[in-house]
């Protein structure tokens, strides 16, 4: 079955992934701090807004006001879509404060997260959901097996929303992993990894498509730039 393709909003990327993300699926964008995950998420959001696709953008540990300011440095206006109830930008840090204090009750909390996302999607009739980043939601889970189960539940439930979803994961600096917990990539329909590569006395921004279900991928590492006029642009 050929699913509708959803543009990523990243110039040069869609042609590498069969025309875009598959509608209704969940994708992972991972990388260390400062590699461009949030800007990637913003571009996906803006592409949607420009084409009539309302979006729920969940942030954790970053104030929505800061995100709005950061977007403005690229000339991207989030205030208007928020006012028009086309963009639902929410900080879900408070929901997770208990969880972080070690009071994670597992299934109950996970269900709360999912209900919250579902409600927020309904509120603006969203067609896209962004979670930027996923990691702190589960930071206090002690048991690897449980953690894997929570992440599986969350990502599968996202797939049931009917929205096209982008989830970011912060890779610990210097680790060889491609996600925070080493499990997100299994449950995502696709994985794009961002990092920096040293070339003599400077670093280049690079990305690679690690996984894209139902789509042949080109495993070449691609350079990209972040520019205050266009955001992320991929090369060659
Ligand atoms: N207006 C801008 N113009 C050009 N580059 C920018 C601009 N704003 C941020 N950046 C670059 O993007 C990087 C941060 O990207 P971000 O998406 O926030 O990273 P992450 O979410 O992976 O931590 C910054 O370190 C900076 O180099
Ligand atoms: Mg970020």
Tab-separated table of C-alpha atoms and ligand atoms in Angstrom:
chain	number	residue	atom	x	y	z
A	1	UNK	CA	0.000	0.000	0.000
A	2	UNK	CA	1.309	3.409	-0.901
A	3	UNK	CA	0.802	5.813	1.950
A	4	UNK	CA	0.540	9.520	1.370
A	5	UNK	CA	3.879	11.288	1.874
A	6	UNK	CA	4.184	14.236	4.204
A	7	UNK	CA	6.926	16.794	3.465
A	8	UNK	CA	9.522	17.051	6.228
A	9	UNK	CA	10.004	20.793	5.823
A	10	UNK	CA	13.758	20.244	5.396
A	11	UNK	CA	15.098	21.390	2.052
A	12	UNK	CA	16.825	18.506	0.281
A	13	UNK	CA	15.592	15.752	2.596
A	14	UNK	CA	12.317	14.554	1.065
A	15	UNK	CA	13.972	13.260	-2.082
A	16	UNK	CA	16.146	11.006	0.088
A	17	UNK	CA	13.190	9.445	1.882
A	18	UNK	CA	10.813	8.630	-0.922
A	19	UNK	CA	9.055	11.978	-0.956
A	20	UNK	CA	8.591	12.555	2.755
A	21	UNK	CA	7.333	10.875	5.905
A	22	UNK	CA	4.503	8.376	5.634
A	23	UNK	CA	1.229	9.832	6.765
A	24	UNK	CA	0.124	8.684	10.209
A	25	UNK	CA	3.517	7.345	11.272
A	26	UNK	CA	5.984	8.340	13.965
A	27	UNK	CA	9.543	9.423	13.228
A	28	UNK	CA	12.552	9.938	15.439
A	29	UNK	CA	15.046	12.739	15.083
A	30	UNK	CA	18.027	12.200	17.329
A	31	UNK	CA	21.318	13.900	18.085
A	32	UNK	CA	23.428	15.416	20.821
A	33	UNK	CA	22.599	18.831	22.266
A	34	UNK	CA	22.906	21.659	19.755
A	35	UNK	CA	22.811	19.466	16.657
A	36	UNK	CA	19.586	21.004	15.312
A	37	UNK	CA	16.764	18.748	16.530
A	38	UNK	CA	14.531	21.601	17.639
A	39	UNK	CA	15.068	23.544	14.438
A	40	UNK	CA	14.208	20.391	12.483
A	41	UNK	CA	11.007	20.023	14.526
A	42	UNK	CA	10.146	23.681	13.957
A	43	UNK	CA	10.594	23.376	10.203
A	44	UNK	CA	8.328	20.327	10.124
A	45	UNK	CA	5.772	22.318	12.111
A	46	UNK	CA	5.971	25.391	9.900
A	47	UNK	CA	5.739	23.433	6.678
A	48	UNK	CA	2.533	21.959	8.040
A	49	UNK	CA	1.088	25.266	9.177
A	50	UNK	CA	1.784	26.824	5.808
A	51	UNK	CA	-0.186	24.015	4.181
A	52	UNK	CA	-3.163	24.008	6.487
A	53	UNK	CA	-1.987	21.238	8.821
A	54	UNK	CA	-2.547	22.162	12.435
A	55	UNK	CA	0.047	20.963	14.899
A	56	UNK	CA	0.477	20.059	18.538
A	57	UNK	CA	4.014	20.788	19.725
A	58	UNK	CA	4.901	19.411	23.145
A	59	UNK	CA	8.014	20.736	24.817
A	60	UNK	CA	9.648	19.506	27.974
A	61	UNK	CA	12.301	21.511	29.768
A	62	UNK	CA	11.994	24.347	27.295
A	63	UNK	CA	9.613	27.215	27.819
A	64	UNK	CA	7.227	27.802	24.933
A	65	UNK	CA	8.134	31.504	25.072
A	66	UNK	CA	11.771	30.632	24.384
A	67	UNK	CA	10.807	28.431	21.495
A	68	UNK	CA	8.737	31.263	20.039
A	69	UNK	CA	11.736	33.593	20.416
A	70	UNK	CA	14.148	31.077	18.873
A	71	UNK	CA	11.817	30.625	15.914
A	72	UNK	CA	11.633	34.398	15.509
A	73	UNK	CA	15.432	34.535	15.003
A	74	UNK	CA	14.727	32.719	11.724
A	75	UNK	CA	11.857	35.041	10.915
A	76	UNK	CA	9.327	32.296	11.709
A	77	UNK	CA	6.219	33.581	13.441
A	78	UNK	CA	4.628	31.139	15.876
A	79	UNK	CA	2.512	33.719	17.696
A	80	UNK	CA	-0.046	34.051	14.954
A	81	UNK	CA	-0.763	30.320	14.488
A	82	UNK	CA	-0.979	30.008	18.281
A	83	UNK	CA	-3.493	32.860	18.407
A	84	UNK	CA	-5.494	31.324	15.610
A	85	UNK	CA	-5.516	27.986	17.450
A	86	UNK	CA	-3.719	26.249	14.633
A	87	UNK	CA	-0.615	25.583	16.688
A	88	UNK	CA	-0.951	24.189	20.164
A	89	UNK	CA	2.408	24.742	21.848
A	90	UNK	CA	2.485	23.272	25.310
A	91	UNK	CA	5.033	22.795	28.004
A	92	UNK	CA	4.365	19.465	29.640
A	93	UNK	CA	7.153	19.799	32.197
A	94	UNK	CA	4.696	20.208	35.127
A	95	UNK	CA	2.981	16.928	34.272
A	96	UNK	CA	6.298	15.218	34.675
A	97	UNK	CA	7.596	16.807	37.836
A	98	UNK	CA	6.114	14.038	39.988
A	99	UNK	CA	7.428	11.479	37.678
A	100	UNK	CA	10.888	12.886	38.057
A	101	UNK	CA	10.729	12.859	41.813
A	102	UNK	CA	10.550	9.137	41.509
A	103	UNK	CA	6.803	8.820	41.890
A	104	UNK	CA	6.353	7.265	38.515
A	105	UNK	CA	3.391	4.955	38.680
A	106	UNK	CA	4.030	3.410	35.350
A	107	UNK	CA	0.925	2.588	33.395
A	108	UNK	CA	-1.180	5.249	35.113
A	109	UNK	CA	1.242	8.020	34.207
A	110	UNK	CA	1.759	6.709	30.733
A	111	UNK	CA	-1.986	6.685	30.197
A	112	UNK	CA	-2.121	10.274	31.448
A	113	UNK	CA	0.476	11.345	28.926
A	114	UNK	CA	-1.444	9.676	26.122
A	115	UNK	CA	-4.804	11.112	27.163
A	116	UNK	CA	-3.260	14.557	27.358
A	117	UNK	CA	-1.801	14.276	23.867
A	118	UNK	CA	-5.113	13.000	22.500
A	119	UNK	CA	-7.016	15.921	24.092
A	120	UNK	CA	-4.551	18.452	22.744
A	121	UNK	CA	-4.784	16.967	19.254
A	122	UNK	CA	-8.578	17.247	19.348
A	123	UNK	CA	-8.442	20.843	20.546
A	124	UNK	CA	-6.814	22.128	17.360
A	125	UNK	CA	-7.757	19.234	15.053
A	126	UNK	CA	-4.065	18.586	14.619
A	127	UNK	CA	-2.652	16.562	11.770
A	128	UNK	CA	0.882	16.636	13.179
A	129	UNK	CA	2.328	16.062	16.623
A	130	UNK	CA	5.836	16.954	17.734
A	131	UNK	CA	7.378	15.830	21.028
A	132	UNK	CA	10.635	17.687	21.584
A	133	UNK	CA	12.260	15.863	23.368
A	134	UNK	CA	10.922	12.526	24.519
A	135	UNK	CA	13.707	11.722	26.978
A	136	UNK	CA	12.743	13.514	30.201
A	137	UNK	CA	9.326	11.857	30.230
A	138	UNK	CA	10.836	8.601	31.241
A	139	UNK	CA	13.977	9.738	32.960
A	140	UNK	CA	13.077	8.278	36.303
A	141	UNK	CA	12.123	4.827	35.171
A	142	UNK	CA	14.468	2.454	36.905
A	143	UNK	CA	13.778	-0.704	35.023
A	144	UNK	CA	14.984	-1.131	31.429
A	145	UNK	CA	12.252	-3.594	30.571
A	146	UNK	CA	9.576	-1.239	31.885
A	147	UNK	CA	11.130	1.732	30.167
A	148	UNK	CA	11.092	-0.089	26.863
A	149	UNK	CA	7.457	-0.948	27.414
A	150	UNK	CA	6.500	2.689	28.182
A	151	UNK	CA	8.249	3.990	25.116
A	152	UNK	CA	6.668	1.272	22.989
A	153	UNK	CA	3.230	2.171	24.323
A	154	UNK	CA	3.756	5.865	23.727
A	155	UNK	CA	5.020	5.454	20.183
A	156	UNK	CA	2.340	2.918	19.243
A	157	UNK	CA	-0.343	5.179	20.648
A	158	UNK	CA	1.008	8.069	18.623
A	159	UNK	CA	0.636	5.888	15.534
A	160	UNK	CA	-3.019	5.365	16.422
A	161	UNK	CA	-3.771	9.087	16.523
A	162	UNK	CA	-3.781	9.322	12.752
A	163	UNK	CA	-1.421	12.298	12.949
A	164	UNK	CA	2.085	12.303	11.486
A	165	UNK	CA	4.497	12.547	14.377
A	166	UNK	CA	8.028	13.674	15.006
A	167	UNK	CA	9.756	12.821	18.270
A	168	UNK	CA	13.202	14.078	19.174
A	169	UNK	CA	15.638	12.191	21.372
A	170	UNK	CA	18.743	13.694	22.972
A	171	UNK	CA	21.774	11.482	22.609
A	172	UNK	CA	24.198	11.720	25.527
A	173	UNK	CA	27.370	13.519	24.473
A	174	UNK	CA	30.040	11.088	23.332
A	175	UNK	CA	27.809	8.005	23.360
A	176	UNK	CA	27.557	5.647	20.402
A	177	UNK	CA	23.809	5.341	20.707
A	178	UNK	CA	21.322	6.717	18.193
A	179	UNK	CA	18.747	7.624	20.837
A	180	UNK	CA	18.628	8.383	24.530
A	181	UNK	CA	17.431	5.019	25.746
A	182	UNK	CA	18.468	2.833	22.851
A	183	UNK	CA	14.905	1.662	22.197
A	184	UNK	CA	13.115	4.566	20.525
A	185	UNK	CA	14.566	3.617	17.140
A	186	UNK	CA	12.853	0.213	17.206
A	187	UNK	CA	9.380	1.665	17.510
A	188	UNK	CA	9.745	4.592	15.134
A	189	UNK	CA	8.910	4.205	11.455
A	190	UNK	CA	12.024	6.150	10.626
A	191	UNK	CA	15.129	7.540	12.265
A	192	UNK	CA	17.246	10.525	11.268
A	193	UNK	CA	20.444	11.141	13.195
A	194	UNK	CA	22.158	14.534	13.434
A	195	UNK	CA	25.733	15.058	14.583
A	196	UNK	CA	28.883	17.085	13.966
A	197	UNK	CA	31.969	15.820	12.202
A	198	UNK	CA	35.404	17.294	12.601
A	199	UNK	CA	37.288	18.397	9.513
A	200	UNK	CA	40.675	19.812	10.492
A	201	UNK	CA	40.005	22.860	12.638
A	202	UNK	CA	36.241	23.026	12.199
A	203	UNK	CA	33.127	20.918	12.573
A	204	UNK	CA	30.531	20.256	9.909
A	205	UNK	CA	26.892	19.574	10.652
A	206	UNK	CA	25.867	16.235	9.194
A	207	UNK	CA	22.832	13.989	9.121
A	208	UNK	CA	22.040	10.468	8.066
A	209	UNK	CA	18.805	8.638	7.477
A	210	UNK	CA	19.259	5.501	9.610
A	211	UNK	CA	15.916	3.881	9.041
A	212	UNK	CA	12.827	4.556	6.925
A	213	UNK	CA	10.231	1.803	6.825
A	214	UNK	CA	8.870	1.009	3.415
A	215	UNK	CA	11.451	3.223	1.729
A	216	UNK	CA	14.864	2.463	0.273
A	217	UNK	CA	17.429	4.778	1.826
A	218	UNK	CA	20.765	6.161	0.843
A	219	UNK	CA	23.215	5.643	3.689
A	220	UNK	CA	25.511	8.477	2.706
A	221	UNK	CA	26.241	11.039	5.380
A	222	UNK	CA	24.944	14.426	4.254
A	223	UNK	CA	26.312	17.784	5.244
A	224	UNK	CA	23.844	20.468	6.182
A	225	UNK	CA	23.874	24.041	7.358
A	226	UNK	CA	21.690	26.036	9.698
A	227	UNK	CA	21.158	29.461	8.278
A	228	UNK	CA	19.133	32.265	9.827
A	229	UNK	CA	17.228	32.788	6.576
A	230	UNK	CA	16.321	29.227	5.652
A	231	UNK	CA	17.015	27.063	8.698
A	232	UNK	CA	18.350	23.600	7.900
A	233	UNK	CA	19.441	22.986	4.305
A	234	UNK	CA	20.870	19.638	3.181
A	235	UNK	CA	23.654	19.303	0.648
A	236	UNK	CA	24.539	16.795	-2.056
B	1	LIG	N1	18.890	32.110	13.988
B	1	LIG	C1	19.847	31.193	13.814
B	1	LIG	N2	20.624	31.234	12.708
B	1	LIG	C2	21.561	30.302	12.502
B	1	LIG	N3	21.811	29.271	13.342
B	1	LIG	C3	21.068	29.185	14.444
B	1	LIG	C4	20.040	30.130	14.745
B	1	LIG	N4	19.456	29.778	15.896
B	1	LIG	C5	20.104	28.666	16.308
B	1	LIG	N5	21.063	28.307	15.439
B	1	LIG	C6	21.970	27.144	15.550
B	1	LIG	O1	21.226	25.979	15.870
B	1	LIG	C7	21.815	25.329	16.988
B	1	LIG	C8	20.779	24.759	17.948
B	1	LIG	O2	19.913	23.959	17.314
B	1	LIG	P1	18.760	23.261	18.139
B	1	LIG	O3	17.796	22.797	17.125
B	1	LIG	O4	18.259	24.118	19.225
B	1	LIG	O5	19.563	22.029	18.765
B	1	LIG	P2	19.031	20.825	19.631
B	1	LIG	O6	17.549	20.936	19.719
B	1	LIG	O7	19.511	19.616	18.888
B	1	LIG	O8	19.714	20.953	20.952
B	1	LIG	C9	22.528	26.385	17.744
B	1	LIG	O9	23.621	25.827	18.432
B	1	LIG	C10	22.933	27.344	16.678
B	1	LIG	O10	24.215	27.010	16.199
B	2	LIG	MG1	16.229	21.113	21.363
